[in-house]
JSON list of C-alpha atoms in Angstrom, two decimals:
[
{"chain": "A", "resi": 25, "resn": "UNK", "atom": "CA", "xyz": [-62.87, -25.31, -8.14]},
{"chain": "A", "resi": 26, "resn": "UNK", "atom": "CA", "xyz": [-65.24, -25.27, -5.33]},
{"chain": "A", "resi": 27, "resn": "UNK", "atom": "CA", "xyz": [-63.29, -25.59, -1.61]},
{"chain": "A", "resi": 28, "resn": "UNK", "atom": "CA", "xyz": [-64.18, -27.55, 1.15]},
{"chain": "A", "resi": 29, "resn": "UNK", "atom": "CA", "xyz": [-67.50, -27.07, 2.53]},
{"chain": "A", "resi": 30, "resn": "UNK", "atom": "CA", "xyz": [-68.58, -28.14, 6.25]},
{"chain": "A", "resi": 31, "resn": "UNK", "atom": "CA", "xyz": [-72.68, -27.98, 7.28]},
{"chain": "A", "resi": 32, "resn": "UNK", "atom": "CA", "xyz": [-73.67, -27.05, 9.33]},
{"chain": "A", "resi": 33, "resn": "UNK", "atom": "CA", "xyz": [-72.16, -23.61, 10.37]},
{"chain": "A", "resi": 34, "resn": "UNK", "atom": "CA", "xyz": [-73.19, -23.31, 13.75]},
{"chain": "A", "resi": 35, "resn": "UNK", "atom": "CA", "xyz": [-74.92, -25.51, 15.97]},
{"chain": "A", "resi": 36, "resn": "UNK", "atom": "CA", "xyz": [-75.92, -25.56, 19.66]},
{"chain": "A", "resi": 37, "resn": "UNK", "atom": "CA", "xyz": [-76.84, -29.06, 21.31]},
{"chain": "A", "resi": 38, "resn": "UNK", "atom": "CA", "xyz": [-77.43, -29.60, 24.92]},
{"chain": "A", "resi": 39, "resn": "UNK", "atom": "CA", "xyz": [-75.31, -32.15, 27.59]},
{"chain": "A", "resi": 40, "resn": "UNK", "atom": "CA", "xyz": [-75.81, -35.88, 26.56]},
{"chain": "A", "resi": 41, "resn": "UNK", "atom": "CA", "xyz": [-76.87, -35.13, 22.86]},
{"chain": "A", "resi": 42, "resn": "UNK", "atom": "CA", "xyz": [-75.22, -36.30, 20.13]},
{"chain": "A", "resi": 43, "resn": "UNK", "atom": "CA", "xyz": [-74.63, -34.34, 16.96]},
{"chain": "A", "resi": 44, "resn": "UNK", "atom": "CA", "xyz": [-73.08, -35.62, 13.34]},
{"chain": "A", "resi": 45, "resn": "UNK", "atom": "CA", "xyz": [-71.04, -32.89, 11.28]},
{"chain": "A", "resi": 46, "resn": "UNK", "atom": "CA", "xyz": [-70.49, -33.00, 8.01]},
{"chain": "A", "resi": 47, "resn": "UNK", "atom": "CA", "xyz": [-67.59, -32.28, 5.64]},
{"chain": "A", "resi": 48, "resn": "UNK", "atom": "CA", "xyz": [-67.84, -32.45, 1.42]},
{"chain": "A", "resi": 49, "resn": "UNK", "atom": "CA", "xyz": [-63.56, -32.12, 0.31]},
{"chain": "A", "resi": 50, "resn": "UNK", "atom": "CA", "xyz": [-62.74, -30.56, -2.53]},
{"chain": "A", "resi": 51, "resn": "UNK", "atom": "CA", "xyz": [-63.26, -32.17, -5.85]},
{"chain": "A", "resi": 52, "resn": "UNK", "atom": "CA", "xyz": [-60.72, -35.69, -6.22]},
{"chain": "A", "resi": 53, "resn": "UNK", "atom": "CA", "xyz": [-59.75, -35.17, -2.86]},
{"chain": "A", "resi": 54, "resn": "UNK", "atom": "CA", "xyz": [-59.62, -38.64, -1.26]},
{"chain": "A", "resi": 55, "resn": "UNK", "atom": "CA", "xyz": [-58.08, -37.36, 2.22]},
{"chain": "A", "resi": 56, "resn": "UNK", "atom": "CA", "xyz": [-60.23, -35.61, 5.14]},
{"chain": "A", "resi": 57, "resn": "UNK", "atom": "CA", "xyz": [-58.88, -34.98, 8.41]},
{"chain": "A", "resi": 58, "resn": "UNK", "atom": "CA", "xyz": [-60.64, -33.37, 11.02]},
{"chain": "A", "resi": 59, "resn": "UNK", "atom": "CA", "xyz": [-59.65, -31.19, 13.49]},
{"chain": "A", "resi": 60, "resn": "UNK", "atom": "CA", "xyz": [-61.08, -29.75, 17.02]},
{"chain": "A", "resi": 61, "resn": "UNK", "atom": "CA", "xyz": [-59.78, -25.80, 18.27]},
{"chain": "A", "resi": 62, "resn": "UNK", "atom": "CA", "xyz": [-60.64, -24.71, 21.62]},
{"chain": "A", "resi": 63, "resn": "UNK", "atom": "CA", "xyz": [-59.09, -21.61, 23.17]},
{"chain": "A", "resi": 64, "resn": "UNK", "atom": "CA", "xyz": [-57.97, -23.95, 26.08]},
{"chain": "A", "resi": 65, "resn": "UNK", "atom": "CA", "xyz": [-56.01, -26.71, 24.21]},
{"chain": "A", "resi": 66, "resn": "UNK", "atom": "CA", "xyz": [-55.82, -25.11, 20.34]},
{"chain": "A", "resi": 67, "resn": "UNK", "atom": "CA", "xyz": [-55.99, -27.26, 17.43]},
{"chain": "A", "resi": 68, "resn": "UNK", "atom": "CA", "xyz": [-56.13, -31.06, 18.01]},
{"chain": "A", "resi": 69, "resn": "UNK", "atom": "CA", "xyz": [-56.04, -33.58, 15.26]},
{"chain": "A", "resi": 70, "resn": "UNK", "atom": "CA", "xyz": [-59.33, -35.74, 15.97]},
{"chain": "A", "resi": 71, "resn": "UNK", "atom": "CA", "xyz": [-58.74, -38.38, 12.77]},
{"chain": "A", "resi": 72, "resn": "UNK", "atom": "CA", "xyz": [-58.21, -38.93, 9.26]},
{"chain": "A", "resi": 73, "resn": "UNK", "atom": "CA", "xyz": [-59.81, -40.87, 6.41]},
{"chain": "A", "resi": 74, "resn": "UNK", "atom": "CA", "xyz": [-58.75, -42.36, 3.08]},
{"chain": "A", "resi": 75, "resn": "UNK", "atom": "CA", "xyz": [-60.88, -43.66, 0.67]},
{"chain": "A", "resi": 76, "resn": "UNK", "atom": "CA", "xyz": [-62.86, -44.72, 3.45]},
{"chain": "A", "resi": 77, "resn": "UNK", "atom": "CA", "xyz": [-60.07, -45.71, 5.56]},
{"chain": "A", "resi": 78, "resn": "UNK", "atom": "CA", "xyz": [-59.44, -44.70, 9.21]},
{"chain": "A", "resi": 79, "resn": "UNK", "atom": "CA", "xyz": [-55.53, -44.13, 8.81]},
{"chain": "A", "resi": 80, "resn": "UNK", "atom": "CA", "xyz": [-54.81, -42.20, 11.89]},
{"chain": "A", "resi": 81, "resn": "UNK", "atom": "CA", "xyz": [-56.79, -41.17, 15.26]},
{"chain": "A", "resi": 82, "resn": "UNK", "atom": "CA", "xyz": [-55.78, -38.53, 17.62]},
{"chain": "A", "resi": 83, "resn": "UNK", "atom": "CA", "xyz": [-56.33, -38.66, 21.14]},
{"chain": "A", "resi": 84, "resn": "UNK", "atom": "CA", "xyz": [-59.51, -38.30, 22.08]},
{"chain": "A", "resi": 85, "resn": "UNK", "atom": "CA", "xyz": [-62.33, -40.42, 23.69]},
{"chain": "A", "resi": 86, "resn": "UNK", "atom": "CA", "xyz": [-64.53, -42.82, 21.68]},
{"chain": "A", "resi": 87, "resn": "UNK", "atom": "CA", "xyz": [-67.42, -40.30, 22.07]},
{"chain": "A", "resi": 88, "resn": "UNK", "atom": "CA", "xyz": [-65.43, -38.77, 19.22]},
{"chain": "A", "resi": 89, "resn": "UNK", "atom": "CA", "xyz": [-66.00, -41.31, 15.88]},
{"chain": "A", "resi": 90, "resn": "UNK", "atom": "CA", "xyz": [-65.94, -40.61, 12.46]},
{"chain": "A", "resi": 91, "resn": "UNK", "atom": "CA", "xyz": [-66.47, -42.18, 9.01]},
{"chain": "A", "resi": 92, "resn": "UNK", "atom": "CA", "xyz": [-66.07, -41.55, 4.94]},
{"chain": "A", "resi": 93, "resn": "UNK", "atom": "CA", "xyz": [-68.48, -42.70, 1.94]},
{"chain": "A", "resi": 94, "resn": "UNK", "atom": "CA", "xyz": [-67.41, -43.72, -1.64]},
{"chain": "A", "resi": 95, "resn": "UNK", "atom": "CA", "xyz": [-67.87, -39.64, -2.72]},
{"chain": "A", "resi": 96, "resn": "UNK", "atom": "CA", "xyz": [-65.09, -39.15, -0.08]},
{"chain": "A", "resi": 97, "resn": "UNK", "atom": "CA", "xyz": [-67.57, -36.88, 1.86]},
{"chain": "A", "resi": 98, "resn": "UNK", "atom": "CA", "xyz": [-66.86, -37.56, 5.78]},
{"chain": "A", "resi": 99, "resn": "UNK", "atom": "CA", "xyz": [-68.64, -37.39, 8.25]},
{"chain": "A", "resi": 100, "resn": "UNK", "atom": "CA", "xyz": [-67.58, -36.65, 12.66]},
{"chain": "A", "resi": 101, "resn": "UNK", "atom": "CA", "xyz": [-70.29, -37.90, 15.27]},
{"chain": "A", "resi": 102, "resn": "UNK", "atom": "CA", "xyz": [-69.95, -37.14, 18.93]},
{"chain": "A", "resi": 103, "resn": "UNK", "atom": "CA", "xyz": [-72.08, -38.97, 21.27]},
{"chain": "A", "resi": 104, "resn": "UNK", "atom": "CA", "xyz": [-73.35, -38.14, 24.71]},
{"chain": "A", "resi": 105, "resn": "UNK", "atom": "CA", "xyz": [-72.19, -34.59, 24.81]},
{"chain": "A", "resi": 106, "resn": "UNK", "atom": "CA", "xyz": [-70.30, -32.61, 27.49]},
{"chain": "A", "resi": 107, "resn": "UNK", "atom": "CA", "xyz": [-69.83, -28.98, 27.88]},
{"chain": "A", "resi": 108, "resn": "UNK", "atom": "CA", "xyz": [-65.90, -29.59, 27.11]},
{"chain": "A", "resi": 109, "resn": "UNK", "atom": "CA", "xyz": [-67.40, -30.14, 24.08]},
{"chain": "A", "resi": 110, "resn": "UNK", "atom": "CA", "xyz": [-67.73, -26.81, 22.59]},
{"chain": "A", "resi": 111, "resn": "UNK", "atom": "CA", "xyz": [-65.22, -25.92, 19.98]},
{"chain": "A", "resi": 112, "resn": "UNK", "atom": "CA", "xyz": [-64.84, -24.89, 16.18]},
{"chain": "A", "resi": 113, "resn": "UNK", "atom": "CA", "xyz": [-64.60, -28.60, 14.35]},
{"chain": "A", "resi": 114, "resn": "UNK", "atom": "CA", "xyz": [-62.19, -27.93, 11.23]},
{"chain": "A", "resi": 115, "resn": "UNK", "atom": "CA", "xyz": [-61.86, -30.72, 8.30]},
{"chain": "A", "resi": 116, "resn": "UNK", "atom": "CA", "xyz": [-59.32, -30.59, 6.01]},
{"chain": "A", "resi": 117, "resn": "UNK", "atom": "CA", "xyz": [-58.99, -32.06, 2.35]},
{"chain": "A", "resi": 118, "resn": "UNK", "atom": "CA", "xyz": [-55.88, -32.97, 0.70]},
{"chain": "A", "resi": 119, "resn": "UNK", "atom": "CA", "xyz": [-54.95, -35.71, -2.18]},
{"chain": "A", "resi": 120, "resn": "UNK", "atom": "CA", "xyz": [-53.64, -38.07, 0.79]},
{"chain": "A", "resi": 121, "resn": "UNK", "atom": "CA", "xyz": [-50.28, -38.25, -0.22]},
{"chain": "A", "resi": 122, "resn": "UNK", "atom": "CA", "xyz": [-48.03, -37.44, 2.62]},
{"chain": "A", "resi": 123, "resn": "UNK", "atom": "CA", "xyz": [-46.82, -34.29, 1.22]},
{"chain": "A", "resi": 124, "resn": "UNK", "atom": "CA", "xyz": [-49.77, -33.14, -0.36]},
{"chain": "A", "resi": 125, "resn": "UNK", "atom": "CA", "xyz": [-51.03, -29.56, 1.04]},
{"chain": "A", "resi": 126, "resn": "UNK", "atom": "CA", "xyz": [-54.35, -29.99, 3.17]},
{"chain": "A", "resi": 127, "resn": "UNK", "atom": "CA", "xyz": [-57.08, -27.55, 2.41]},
{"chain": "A", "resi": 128, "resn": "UNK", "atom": "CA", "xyz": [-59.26, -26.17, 5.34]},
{"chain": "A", "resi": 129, "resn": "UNK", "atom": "CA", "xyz": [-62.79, -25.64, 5.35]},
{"chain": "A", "resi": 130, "resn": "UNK", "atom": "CA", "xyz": [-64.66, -22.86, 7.03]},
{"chain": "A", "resi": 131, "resn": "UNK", "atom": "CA", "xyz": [-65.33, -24.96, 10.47]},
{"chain": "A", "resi": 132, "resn": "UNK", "atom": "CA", "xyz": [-68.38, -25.55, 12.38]},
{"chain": "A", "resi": 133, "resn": "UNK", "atom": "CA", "xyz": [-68.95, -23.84, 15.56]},
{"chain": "A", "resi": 134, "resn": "UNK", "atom": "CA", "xyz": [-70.01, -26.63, 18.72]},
{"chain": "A", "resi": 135, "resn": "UNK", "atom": "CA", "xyz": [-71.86, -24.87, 21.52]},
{"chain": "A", "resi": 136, "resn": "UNK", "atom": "CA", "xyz": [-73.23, -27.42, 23.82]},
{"chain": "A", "resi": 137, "resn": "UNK", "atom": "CA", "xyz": [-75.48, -25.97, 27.02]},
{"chain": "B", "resi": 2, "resn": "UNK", "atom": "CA", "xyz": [-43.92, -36.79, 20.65]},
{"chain": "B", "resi": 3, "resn": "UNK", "atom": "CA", "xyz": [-44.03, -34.52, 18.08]},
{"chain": "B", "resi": 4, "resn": "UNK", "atom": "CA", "xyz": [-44.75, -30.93, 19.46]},
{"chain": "B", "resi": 5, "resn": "UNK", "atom": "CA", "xyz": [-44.31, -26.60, 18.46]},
{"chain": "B", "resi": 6, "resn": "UNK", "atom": "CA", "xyz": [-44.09, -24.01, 20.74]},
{"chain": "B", "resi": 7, "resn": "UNK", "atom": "CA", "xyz": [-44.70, -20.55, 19.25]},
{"chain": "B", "resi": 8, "resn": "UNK", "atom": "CA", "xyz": [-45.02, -16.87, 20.48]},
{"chain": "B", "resi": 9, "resn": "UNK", "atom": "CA", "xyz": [-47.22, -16.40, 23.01]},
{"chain": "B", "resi": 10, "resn": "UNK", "atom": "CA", "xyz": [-49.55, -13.45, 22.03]},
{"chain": "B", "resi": 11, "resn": "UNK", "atom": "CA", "xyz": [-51.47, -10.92, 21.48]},
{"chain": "B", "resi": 12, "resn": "UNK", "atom": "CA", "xyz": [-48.98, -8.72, 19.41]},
{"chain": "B", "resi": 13, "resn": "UNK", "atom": "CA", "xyz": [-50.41, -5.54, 18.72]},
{"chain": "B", "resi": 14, "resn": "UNK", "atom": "CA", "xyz": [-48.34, -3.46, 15.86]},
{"chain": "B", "resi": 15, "resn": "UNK", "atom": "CA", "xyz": [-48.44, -0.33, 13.95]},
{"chain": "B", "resi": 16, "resn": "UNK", "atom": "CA", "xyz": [-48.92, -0.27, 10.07]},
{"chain": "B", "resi": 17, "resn": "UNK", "atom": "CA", "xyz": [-45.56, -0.58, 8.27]},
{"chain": "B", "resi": 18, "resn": "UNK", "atom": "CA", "xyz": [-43.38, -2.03, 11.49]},
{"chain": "B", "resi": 19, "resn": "UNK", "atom": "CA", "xyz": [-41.46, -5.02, 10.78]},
{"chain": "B", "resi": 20, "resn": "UNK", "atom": "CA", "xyz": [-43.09, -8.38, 12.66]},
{"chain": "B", "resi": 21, "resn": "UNK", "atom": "CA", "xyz": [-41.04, -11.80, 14.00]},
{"chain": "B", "resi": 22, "resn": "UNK", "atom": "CA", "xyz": [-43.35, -14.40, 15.28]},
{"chain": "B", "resi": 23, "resn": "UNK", "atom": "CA", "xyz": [-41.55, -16.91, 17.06]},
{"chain": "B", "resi": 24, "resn": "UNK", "atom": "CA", "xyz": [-41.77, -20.78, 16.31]},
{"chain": "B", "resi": 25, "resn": "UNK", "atom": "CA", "xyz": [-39.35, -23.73, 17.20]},
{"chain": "B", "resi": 26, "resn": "UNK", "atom": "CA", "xyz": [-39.99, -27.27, 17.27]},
{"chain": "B", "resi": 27, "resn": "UNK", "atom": "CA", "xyz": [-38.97, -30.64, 18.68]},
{"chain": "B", "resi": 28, "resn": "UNK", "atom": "CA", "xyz": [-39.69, -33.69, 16.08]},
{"chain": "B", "resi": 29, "resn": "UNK", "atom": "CA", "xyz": [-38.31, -37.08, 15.13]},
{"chain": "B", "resi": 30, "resn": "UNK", "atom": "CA", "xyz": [-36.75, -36.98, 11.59]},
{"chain": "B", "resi": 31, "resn": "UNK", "atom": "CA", "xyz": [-37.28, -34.61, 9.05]},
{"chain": "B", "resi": 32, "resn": "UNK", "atom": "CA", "xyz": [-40.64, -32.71, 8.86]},
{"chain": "B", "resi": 33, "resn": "UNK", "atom": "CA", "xyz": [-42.45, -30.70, 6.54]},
{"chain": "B", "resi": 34, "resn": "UNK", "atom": "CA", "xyz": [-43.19, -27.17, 8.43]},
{"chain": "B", "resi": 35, "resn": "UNK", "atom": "CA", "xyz": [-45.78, -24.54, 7.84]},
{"chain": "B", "resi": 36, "resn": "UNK", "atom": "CA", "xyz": [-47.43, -21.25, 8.46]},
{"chain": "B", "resi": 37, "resn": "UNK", "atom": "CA", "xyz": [-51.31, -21.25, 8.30]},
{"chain": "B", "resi": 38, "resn": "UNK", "atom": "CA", "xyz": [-53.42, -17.96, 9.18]},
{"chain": "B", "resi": 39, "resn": "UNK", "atom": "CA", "xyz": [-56.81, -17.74, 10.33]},
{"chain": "B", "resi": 40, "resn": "UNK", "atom": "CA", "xyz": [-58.84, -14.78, 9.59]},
{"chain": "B", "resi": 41, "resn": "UNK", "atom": "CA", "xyz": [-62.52, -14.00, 11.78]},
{"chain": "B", "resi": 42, "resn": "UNK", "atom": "CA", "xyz": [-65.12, -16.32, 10.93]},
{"chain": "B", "resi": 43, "resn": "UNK", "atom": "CA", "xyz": [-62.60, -18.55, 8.78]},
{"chain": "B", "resi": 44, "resn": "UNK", "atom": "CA", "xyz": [-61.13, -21.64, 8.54]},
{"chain": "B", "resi": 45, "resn": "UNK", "atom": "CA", "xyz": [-57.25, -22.10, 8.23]},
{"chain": "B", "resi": 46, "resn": "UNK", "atom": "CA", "xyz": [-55.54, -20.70, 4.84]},
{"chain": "B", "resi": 47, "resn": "UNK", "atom": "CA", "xyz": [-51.93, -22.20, 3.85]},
{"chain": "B", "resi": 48, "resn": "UNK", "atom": "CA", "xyz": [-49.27, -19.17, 4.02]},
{"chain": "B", "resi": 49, "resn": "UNK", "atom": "CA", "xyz": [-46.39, -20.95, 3.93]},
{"chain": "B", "resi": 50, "resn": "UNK", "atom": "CA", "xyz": [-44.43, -24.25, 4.10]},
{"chain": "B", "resi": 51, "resn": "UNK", "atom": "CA", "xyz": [-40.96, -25.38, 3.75]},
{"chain": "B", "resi": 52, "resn": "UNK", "atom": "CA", "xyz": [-40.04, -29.42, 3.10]},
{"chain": "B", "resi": 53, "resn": "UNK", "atom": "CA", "xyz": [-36.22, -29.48, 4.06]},
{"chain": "B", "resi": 54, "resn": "UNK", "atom": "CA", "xyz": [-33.72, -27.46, 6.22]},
{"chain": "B", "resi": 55, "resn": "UNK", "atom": "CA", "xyz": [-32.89, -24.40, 5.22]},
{"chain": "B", "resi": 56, "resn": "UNK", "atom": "CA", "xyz": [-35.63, -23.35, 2.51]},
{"chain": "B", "resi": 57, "resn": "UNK", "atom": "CA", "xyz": [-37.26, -20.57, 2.73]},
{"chain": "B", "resi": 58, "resn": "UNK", "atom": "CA", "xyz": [-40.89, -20.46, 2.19]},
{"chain": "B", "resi": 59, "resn": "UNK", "atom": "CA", "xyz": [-42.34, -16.99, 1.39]},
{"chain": "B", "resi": 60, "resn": "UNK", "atom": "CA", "xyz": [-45.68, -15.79, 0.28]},
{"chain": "B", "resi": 61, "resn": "UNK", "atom": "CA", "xyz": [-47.74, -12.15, 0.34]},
{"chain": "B", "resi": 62, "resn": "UNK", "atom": "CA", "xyz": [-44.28, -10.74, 1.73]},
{"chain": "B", "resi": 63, "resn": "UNK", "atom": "CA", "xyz": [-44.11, -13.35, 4.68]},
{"chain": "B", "resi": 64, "resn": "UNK", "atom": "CA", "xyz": [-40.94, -15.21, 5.29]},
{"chain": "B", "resi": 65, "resn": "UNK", "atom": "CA", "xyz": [-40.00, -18.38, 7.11]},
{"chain": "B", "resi": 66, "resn": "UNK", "atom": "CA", "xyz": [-36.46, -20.17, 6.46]},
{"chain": "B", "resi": 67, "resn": "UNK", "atom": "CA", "xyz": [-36.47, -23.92, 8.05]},
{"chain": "B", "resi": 68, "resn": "UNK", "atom": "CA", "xyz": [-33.79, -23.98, 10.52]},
{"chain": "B", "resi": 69, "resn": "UNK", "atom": "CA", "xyz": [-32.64, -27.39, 11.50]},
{"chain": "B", "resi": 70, "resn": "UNK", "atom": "CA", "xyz": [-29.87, -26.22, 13.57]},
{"chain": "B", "resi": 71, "resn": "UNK", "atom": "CA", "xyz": [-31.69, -24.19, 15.79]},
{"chain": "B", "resi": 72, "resn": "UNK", "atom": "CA", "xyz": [-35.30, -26.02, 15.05]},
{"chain": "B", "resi": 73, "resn": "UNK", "atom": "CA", "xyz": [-36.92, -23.08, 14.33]},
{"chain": "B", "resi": 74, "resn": "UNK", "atom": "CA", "xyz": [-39.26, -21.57, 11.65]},
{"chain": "B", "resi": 75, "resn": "UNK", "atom": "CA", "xyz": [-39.55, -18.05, 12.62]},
{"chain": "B", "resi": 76, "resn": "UNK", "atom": "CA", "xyz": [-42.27, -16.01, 10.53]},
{"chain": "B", "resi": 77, "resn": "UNK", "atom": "CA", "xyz": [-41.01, -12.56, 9.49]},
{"chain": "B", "resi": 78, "resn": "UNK", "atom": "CA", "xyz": [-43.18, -9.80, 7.46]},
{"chain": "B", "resi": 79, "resn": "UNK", "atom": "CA", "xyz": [-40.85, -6.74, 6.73]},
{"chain": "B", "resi": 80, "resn": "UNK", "atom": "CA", "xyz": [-43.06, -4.10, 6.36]},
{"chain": "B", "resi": 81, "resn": "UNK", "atom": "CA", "xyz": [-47.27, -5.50, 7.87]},
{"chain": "B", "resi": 82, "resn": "UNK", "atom": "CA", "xyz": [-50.93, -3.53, 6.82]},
{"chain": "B", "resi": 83, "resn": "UNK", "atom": "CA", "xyz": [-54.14, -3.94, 8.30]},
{"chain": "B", "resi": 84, "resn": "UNK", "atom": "CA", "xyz": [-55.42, -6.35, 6.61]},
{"chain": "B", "resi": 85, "resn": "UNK", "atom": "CA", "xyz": [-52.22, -8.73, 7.95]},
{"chain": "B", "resi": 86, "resn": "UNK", "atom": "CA", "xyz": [-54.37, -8.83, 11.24]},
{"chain": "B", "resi": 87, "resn": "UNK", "atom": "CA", "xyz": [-55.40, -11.89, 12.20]},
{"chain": "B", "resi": 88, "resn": "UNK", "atom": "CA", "xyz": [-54.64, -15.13, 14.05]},
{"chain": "B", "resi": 89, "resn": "UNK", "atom": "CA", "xyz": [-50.95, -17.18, 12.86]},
{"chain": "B", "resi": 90, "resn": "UNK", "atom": "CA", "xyz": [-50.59, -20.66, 13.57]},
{"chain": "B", "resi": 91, "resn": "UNK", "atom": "CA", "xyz": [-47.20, -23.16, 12.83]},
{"chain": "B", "resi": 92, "resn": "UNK", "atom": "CA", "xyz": [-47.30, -26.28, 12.28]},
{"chain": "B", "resi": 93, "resn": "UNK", "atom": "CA", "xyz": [-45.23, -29.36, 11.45]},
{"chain": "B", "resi": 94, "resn": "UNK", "atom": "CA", "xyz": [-46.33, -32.14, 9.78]},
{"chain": "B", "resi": 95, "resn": "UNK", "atom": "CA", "xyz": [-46.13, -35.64, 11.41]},
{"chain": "B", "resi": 96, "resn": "UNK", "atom": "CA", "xyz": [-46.68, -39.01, 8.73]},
{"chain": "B", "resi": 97, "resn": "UNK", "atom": "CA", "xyz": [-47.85, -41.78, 10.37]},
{"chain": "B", "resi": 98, "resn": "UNK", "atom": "CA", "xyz": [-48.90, -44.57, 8.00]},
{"chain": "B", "resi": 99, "resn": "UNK", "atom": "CA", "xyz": [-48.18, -42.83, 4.92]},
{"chain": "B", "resi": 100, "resn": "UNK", "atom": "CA", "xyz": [-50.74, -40.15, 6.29]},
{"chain": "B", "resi": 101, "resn": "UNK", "atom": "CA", "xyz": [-50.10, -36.59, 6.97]},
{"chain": "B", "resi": 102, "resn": "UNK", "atom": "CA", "xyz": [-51.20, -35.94, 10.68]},
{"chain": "B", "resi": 103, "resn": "UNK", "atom": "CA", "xyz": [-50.51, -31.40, 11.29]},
{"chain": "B", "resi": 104, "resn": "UNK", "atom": "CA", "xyz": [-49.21, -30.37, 14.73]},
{"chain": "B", "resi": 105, "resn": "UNK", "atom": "CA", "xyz": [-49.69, -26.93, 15.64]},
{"chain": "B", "resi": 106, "resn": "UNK", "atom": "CA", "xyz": [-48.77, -24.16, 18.26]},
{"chain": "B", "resi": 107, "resn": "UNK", "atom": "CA", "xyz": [-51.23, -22.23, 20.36]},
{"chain": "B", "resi": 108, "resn": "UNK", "atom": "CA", "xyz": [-51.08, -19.57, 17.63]},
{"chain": "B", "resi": 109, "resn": "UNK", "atom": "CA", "xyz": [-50.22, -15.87, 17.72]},
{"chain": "B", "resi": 110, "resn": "UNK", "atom": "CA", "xyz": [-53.28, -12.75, 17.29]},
{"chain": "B", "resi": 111, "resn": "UNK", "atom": "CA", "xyz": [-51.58, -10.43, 15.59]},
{"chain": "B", "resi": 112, "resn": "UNK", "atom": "CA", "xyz": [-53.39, -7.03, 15.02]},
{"chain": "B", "resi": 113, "resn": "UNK", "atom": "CA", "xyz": [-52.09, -3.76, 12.58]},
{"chain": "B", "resi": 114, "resn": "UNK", "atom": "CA", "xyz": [-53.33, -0.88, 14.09]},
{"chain": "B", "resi": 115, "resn": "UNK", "atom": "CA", "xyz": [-53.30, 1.93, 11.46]}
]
């Protein structure tokens, strides 16, 4: 069974670009959440989607949105970027019941100049 | 709100010494806790979890027994290797419309030194 995949792997935008992530869960996996880790502040949850449902949103700013198709692939998208910015972006995949284990992807690494 | 504190780090051991990483926690009700690692270049692997007080979750010689007394879920390896190096986080779970939201500490680097 193929885990969760994230694309890209690395990316480096500049201040006041937006960038979209993306995040493919593991196979019947109808829960992504998506996490942000800076050394600063650690992990963060950012939000989480079921079956193309916003069920929960952390707290960040509303440069920070997110959204999930019918395949259950999600998708983050942060506009007008800041230097603050840079981080590893983790989503995690799990069968969206509220004790089912969530299953991390690699990440992708946010450097913004 | 829902919040872990854990071991502040780096810990630096030798190969076959007995580790404790600290983790306690302040929650409403009854949480689900966990042990994740992170190795270079990775994303977060499950180690661990325990659902109610006092099990004991265990896994690759790793320990953790939920304490609800003391709210803590200390991580305990009794004998580490090299290849145990690597970055530990804890974590509790919070459910907030029936979803599962993860809280976690700053995490702990933890390197084996042969």
């Amino acid at each position: 069974k193929a885990g969760v995949t994230q694309t890209p792997r690395y990316l480096i935008k500049t201040r006041g670009q937006q960038v979209t992530l993306s995040c493919s869960p593991i196979s019947g996996h109808r829960s992504v959440s998506w996490y942000q880790q800076t050394p600063g502040q650690g992990l963060q949850f950012l939000f989480e989607y079921f079956s193309e449902t916003q069920r929960n949103k952390g707290n960040f700013p509303g440069r920070f949105s997110g959204r999930q198709f019918s395949n259950s692939r999600s998708e983050m998208n942060v506009s007008t970027l800041e230097l603050g910015d840079s981080a590893l972006y983790l989503c995690a995949s799990s069968l969206g019941g509220q004790y089912n284990e969530q299953f991390f992807g690699p990440g992708t690494r946010l450097t913004v100049l | 709100g829902n919040s872990v504190t854990q071991m502040e780090g780096p810990v630096t051991l030798s190969e076959e010494a007995f580790l404790t990483i600290n983790c306690t926690y302040t929650a409403t009700g009854y949480p689900s806790l966990f042990w994740y690692v992170q190795y270079p270049g990775e994303g977060l692997q499950l180690l661990l979890k325990a659902t109610k007080a006092d099990d004991k979750g265990s896994n690759k010689g790793f320990e953790a027994t939920y304490r609800k007394e003391t709210t803590s879920f200390h991580l305990e390896k009794g004998s580490v290797q090299v290849s145990d190096s690597a970055v530990y986080f804890c974590a509790l779970s919070s459910i907030i419309q029936g979803a599962q939201k993860l809280v976690f500490g700053q995490g702990t680097r933890l390197t084996i030194n042969p």
